[in-house]
CSV table of C-alpha atoms in Angstrom, one decimal:
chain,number,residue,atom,x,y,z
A,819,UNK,CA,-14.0,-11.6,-15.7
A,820,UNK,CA,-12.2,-10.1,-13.0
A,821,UNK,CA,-9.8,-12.1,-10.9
A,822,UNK,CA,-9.5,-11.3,-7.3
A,823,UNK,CA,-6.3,-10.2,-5.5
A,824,UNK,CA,-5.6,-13.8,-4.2
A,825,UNK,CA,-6.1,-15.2,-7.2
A,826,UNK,CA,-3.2,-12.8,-8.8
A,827,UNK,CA,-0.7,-13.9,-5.8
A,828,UNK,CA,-0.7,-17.6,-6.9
A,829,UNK,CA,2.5,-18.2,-8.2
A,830,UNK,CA,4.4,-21.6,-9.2
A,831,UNK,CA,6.2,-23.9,-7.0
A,832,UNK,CA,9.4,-22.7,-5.7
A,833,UNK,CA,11.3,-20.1,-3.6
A,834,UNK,CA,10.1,-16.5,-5.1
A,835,UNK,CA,13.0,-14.2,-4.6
A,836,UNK,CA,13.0,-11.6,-1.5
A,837,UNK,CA,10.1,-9.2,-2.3
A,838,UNK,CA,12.0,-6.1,-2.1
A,839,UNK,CA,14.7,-7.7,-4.7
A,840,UNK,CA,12.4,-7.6,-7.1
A,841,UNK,CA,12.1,-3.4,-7.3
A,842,UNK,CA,14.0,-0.4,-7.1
A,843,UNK,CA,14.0,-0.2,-3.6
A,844,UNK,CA,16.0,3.3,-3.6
A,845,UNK,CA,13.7,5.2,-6.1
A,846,UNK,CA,10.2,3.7,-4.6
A,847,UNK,CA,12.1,5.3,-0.7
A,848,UNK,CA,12.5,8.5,-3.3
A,849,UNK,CA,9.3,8.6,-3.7
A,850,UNK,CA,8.0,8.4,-0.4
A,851,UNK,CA,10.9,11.0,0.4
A,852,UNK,CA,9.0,13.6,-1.9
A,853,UNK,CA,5.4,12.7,-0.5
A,854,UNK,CA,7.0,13.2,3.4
A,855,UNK,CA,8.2,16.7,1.9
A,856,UNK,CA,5.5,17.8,0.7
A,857,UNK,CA,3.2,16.5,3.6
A,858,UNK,CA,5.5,16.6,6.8
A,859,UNK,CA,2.6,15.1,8.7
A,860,UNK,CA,2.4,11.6,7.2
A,861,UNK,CA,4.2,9.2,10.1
A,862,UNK,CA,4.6,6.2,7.6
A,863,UNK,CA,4.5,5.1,4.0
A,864,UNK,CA,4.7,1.7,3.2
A,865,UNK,CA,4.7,-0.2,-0.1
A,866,UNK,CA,4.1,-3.8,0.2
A,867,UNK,CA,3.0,-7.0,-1.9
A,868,UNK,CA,-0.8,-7.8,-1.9
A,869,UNK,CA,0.5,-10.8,0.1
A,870,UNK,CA,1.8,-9.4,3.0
A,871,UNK,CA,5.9,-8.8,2.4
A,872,UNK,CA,6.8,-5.5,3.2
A,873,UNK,CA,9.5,-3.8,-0.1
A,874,UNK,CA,10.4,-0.3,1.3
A,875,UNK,CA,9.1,2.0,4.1
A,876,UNK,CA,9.6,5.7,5.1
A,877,UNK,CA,8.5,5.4,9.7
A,878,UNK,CA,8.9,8.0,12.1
A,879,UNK,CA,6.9,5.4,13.9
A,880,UNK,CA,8.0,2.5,16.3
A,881,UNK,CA,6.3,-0.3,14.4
A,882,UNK,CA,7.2,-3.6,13.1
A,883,UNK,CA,7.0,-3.0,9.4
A,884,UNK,CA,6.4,-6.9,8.3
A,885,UNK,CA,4.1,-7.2,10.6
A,886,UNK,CA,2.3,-3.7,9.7
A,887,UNK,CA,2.7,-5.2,6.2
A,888,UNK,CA,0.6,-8.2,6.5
A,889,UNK,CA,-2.2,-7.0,9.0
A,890,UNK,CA,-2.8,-4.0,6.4
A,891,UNK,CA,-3.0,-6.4,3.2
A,892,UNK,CA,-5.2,-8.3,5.6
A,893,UNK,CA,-7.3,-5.4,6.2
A,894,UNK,CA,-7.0,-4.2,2.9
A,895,UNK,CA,-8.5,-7.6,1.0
A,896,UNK,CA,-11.3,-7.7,3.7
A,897,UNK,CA,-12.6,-4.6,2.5
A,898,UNK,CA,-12.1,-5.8,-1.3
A,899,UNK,CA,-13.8,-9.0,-0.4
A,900,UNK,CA,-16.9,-7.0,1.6
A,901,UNK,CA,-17.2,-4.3,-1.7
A,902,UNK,CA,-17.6,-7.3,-4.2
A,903,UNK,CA,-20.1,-9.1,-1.2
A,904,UNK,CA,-22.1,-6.0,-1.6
A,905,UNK,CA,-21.7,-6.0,-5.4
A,906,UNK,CA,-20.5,-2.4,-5.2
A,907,UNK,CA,-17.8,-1.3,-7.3
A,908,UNK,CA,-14.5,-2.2,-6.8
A,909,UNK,CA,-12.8,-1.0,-3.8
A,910,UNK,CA,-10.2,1.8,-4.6
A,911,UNK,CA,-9.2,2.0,-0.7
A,912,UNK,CA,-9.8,1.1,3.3
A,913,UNK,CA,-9.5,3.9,5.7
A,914,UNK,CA,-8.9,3.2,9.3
A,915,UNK,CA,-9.9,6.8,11.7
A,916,UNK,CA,-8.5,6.9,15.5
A,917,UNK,CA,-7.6,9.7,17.5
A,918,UNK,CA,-4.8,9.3,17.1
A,919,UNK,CA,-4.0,9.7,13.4
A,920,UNK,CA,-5.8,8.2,10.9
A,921,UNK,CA,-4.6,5.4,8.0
A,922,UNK,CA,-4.7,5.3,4.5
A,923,UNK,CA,-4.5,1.4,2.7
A,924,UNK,CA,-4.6,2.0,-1.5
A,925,UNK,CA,-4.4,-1.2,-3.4
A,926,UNK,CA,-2.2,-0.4,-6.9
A,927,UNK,CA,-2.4,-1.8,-10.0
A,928,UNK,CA,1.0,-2.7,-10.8
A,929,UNK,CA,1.7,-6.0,-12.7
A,930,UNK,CA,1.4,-8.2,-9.6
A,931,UNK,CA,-0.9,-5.8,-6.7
A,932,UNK,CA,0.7,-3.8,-4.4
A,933,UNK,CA,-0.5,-2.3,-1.2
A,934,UNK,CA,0.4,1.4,-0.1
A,935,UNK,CA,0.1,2.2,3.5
A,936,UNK,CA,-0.2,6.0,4.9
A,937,UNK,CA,-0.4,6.7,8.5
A,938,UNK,CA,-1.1,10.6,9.3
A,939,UNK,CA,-0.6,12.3,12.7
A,940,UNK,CA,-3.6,13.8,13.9
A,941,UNK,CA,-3.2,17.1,12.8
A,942,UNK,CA,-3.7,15.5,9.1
A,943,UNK,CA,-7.1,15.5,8.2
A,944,UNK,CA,-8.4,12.1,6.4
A,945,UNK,CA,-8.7,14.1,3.2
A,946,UNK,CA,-5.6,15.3,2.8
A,947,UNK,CA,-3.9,12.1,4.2
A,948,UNK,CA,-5.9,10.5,0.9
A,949,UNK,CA,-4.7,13.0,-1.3
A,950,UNK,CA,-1.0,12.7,-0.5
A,951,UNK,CA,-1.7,8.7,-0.6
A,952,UNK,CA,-3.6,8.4,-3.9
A,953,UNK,CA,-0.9,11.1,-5.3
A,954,UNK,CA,2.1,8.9,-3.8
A,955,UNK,CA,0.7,5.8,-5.2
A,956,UNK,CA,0.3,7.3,-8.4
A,957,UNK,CA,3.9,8.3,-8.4
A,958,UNK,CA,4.9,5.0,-7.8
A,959,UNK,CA,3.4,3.3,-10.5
A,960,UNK,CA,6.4,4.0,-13.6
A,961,UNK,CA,8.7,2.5,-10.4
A,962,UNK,CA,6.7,-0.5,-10.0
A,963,UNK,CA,6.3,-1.0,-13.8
A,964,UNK,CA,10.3,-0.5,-14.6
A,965,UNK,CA,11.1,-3.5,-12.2
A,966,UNK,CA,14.8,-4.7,-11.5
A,967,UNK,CA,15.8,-7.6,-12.8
C-alpha cells in the first residue's frame, strides 16, 4: 500500500531540528551550482521538505524562499492529491507556465520527501527547464541519502 506524502511527514512529539541541519547544505548549493552552469537560464533552485521548510536555495530572484517553499509543496501535494483522485499514476511533477518564465516542482524520493523547485526565465523552454530539473534532482539524491548527523 502506498502511503501519501502527508502521511510520511508525521513525526513524533517534539522539536525536529532546523531542516537545513539535517543535510549537507554546502554540497546540495554544489549541486545546484553545476545545474545553474550548465543551464544559465534557471532563476532559482530550491530544495525543500515535503512539508514546506525550505534547506538550500540558488535565486537570482527577489523572493522569499520560506514562503516560496511552502506555497510550492502546497502546490506540489495538490497535484499528487488530484493524480491519485483521478486514479492515474503517481505524479512525477507539477509545472506552473507564465510569461514570464515557467516553473518546475519535482517531488524526490529521498528517505523523508523532498521538494525541488526550478524557475526558468523565459527564454528556457518548459522542456529543457524539466530536463535540467529531473537531471538536478537526480544529482541530488546520493546528497540527500548521505545525511549529516
Amino acid at each position: 500500500m502506498q502511503r501519501s506524502t502527508i502521511h510520511q511527514l508525521v513525526r513524533p512529539q517534539g522539536e525536529a531540528p532546523a531542516a537545513s541541519s539535517m543535510y549537507d547544505v554546502t554540497a546540495i548549493e554544489a549541486v545546484f551550482a553545476q545545474a545553474r552552469e550548465r543551464e544559465s537560464s534557471l532563476s532559482l533552485l530550491m530544495l525543500s521538505t515535503a512539508d514546506g521548510r525550505a534547506i538550500a536555495e540558488a535565486s537570482s530572484l527577489d523572493a522569499d524562499g520560506r514562503r516560496i517553499a511552502a506555497m510550492a509543496n502546497s502546490f506540489l501535494t495538490l497535484g499528487e492529491t488530484v493524480s491519485r483522485e483521478l486514479k492515474l499514476s503517481e505524479a512525477d511533477y507539477a509545472t506552473i507556465c507564465t510569461r514570464m518564465g515557467n516553473v518546475v516542482l519535482i517531488r524526490i524520493a529521498a528517505a523523508r520527501p523532498m521538494t525541488l523547485t526550478a524557475v526558468g526565465r523565459p527564454e528556457l523552454n518548459l522542456a529543457v527547464l524539466l530536463f535540467h530539473a529531473r537531471e538536478c534532482a537526480q544529482r541530488l539524491m546520493p546528497v540527500l541519502d548521505a545525511r549529516t548527523p
